[in-house]
Tab-separated table of C-alpha atoms in Angstrom:
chain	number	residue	atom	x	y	z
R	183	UNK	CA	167.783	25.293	157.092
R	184	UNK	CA	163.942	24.666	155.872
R	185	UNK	CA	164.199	28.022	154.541
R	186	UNK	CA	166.217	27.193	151.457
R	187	UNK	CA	163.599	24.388	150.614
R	188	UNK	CA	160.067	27.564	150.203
R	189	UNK	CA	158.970	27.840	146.682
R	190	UNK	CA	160.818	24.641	145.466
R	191	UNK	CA	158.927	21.552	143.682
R	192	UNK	CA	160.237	17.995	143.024
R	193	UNK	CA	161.743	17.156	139.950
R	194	UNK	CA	158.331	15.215	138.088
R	195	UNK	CA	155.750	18.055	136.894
R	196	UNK	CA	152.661	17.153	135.825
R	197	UNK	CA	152.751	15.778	132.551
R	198	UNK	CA	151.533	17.980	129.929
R	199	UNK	CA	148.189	16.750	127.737
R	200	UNK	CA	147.809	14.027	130.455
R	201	UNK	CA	144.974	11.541	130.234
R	202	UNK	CA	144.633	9.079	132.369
R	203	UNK	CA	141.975	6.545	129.905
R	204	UNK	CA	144.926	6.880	127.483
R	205	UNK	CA	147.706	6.004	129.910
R	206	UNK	CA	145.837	3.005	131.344
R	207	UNK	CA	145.349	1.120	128.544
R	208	UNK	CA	148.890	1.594	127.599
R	209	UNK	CA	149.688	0.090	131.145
R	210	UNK	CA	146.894	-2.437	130.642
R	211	UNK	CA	148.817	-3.128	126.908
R	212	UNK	CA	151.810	-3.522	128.518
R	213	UNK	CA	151.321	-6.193	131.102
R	214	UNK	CA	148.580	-8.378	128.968
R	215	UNK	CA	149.592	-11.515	127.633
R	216	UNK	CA	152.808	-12.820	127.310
R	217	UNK	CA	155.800	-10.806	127.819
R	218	UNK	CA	155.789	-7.346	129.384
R	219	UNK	CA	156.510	-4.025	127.882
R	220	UNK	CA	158.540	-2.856	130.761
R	221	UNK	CA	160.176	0.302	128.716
R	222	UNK	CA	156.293	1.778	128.094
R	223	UNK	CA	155.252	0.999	132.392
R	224	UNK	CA	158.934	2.937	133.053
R	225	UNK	CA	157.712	5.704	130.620
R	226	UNK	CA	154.470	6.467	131.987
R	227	UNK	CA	154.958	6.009	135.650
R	228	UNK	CA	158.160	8.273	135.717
R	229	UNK	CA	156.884	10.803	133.954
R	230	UNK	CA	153.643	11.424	135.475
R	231	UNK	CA	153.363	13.388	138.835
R	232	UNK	CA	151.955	11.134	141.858
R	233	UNK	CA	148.985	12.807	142.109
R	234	UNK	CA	148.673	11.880	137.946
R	235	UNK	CA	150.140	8.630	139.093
R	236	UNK	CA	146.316	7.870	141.601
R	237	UNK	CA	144.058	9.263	138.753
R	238	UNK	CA	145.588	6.549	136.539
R	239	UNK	CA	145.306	4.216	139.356
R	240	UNK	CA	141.135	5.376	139.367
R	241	UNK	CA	140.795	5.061	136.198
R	242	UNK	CA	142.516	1.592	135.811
R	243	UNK	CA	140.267	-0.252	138.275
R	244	UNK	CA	137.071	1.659	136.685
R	245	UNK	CA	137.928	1.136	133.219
R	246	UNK	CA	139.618	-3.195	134.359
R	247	UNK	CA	137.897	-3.644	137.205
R	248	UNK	CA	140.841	-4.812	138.921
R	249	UNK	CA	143.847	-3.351	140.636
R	250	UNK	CA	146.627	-1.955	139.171
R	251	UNK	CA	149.067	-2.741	142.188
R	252	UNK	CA	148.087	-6.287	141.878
R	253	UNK	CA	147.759	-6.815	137.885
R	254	UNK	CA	151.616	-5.501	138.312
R	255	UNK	CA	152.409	-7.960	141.229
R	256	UNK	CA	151.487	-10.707	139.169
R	257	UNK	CA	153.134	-9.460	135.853
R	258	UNK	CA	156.532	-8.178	137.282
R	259	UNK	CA	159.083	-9.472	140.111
R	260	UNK	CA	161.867	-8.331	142.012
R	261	UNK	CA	163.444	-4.883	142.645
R	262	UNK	CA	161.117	-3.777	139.594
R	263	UNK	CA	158.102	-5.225	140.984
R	264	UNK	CA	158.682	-3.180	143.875
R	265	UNK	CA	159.561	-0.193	142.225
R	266	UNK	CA	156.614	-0.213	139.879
R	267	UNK	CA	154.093	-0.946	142.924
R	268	UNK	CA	155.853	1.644	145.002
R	269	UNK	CA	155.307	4.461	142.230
R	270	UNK	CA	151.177	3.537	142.114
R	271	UNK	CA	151.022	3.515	145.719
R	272	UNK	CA	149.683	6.749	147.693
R	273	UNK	CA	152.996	8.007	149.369
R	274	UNK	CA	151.193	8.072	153.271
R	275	UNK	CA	150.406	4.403	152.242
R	276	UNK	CA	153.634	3.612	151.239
R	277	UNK	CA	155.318	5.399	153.979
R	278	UNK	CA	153.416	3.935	156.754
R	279	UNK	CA	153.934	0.617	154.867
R	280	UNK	CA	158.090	1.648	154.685
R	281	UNK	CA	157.836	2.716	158.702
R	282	UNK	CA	155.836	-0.569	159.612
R	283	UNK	CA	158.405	-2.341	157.475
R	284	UNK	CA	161.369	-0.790	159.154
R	285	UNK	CA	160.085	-1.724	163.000
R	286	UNK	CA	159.864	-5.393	162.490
């Protein structure tokens, strides 16, 4: 059964011309002040690979000097809180997080 899974990707490719300065100040953009531009945080963090996804992540606490995870935490709530945190998060962090989670 694995065998019909060699040589295929996930859907989300790398995002062609990525940058990740450029795509965290949009993020940063989108969460300052009042108000939240929750179409522009959907764009960029569902179209960018994970791995793009943790070099964004870099280059937000170098360029804010704060977390992304928790500048979203206190901008966002509910499912889409989640969801956004979820898609910043490393995926063995947020699996052993899920797993840790699920045996409580």
């Amino acid at each position: 059964m694995a065998s019909i899974w060699v040589g295929h990707r996930g859907t989300v490719r790398d995002y062609p011309d990525f940058s990740p300065s450029v795509d965290a100040e949009a993020i940063q953009k989108a969460i300052r002040g009042i108000g939240t531009d929750e179409k522009m945080l959907i764009s960029i963090l569902t179209e960018r690979s994970n791995a793009q996804r943790q070099l964004i992540v870099k280059e937000y606490q170098a360029a804010y000097g704060k977390e992304l995870k928790d500048d979203l935490k206190g901008d966002l709530s509910g499912h889409f809180e989640h969801l956004m945190v979820a898609l910043v998060t490393p995926p063995a962090v947020f699996d052993a997080k899920q797993l840790k989670k699920s045996m409580k």
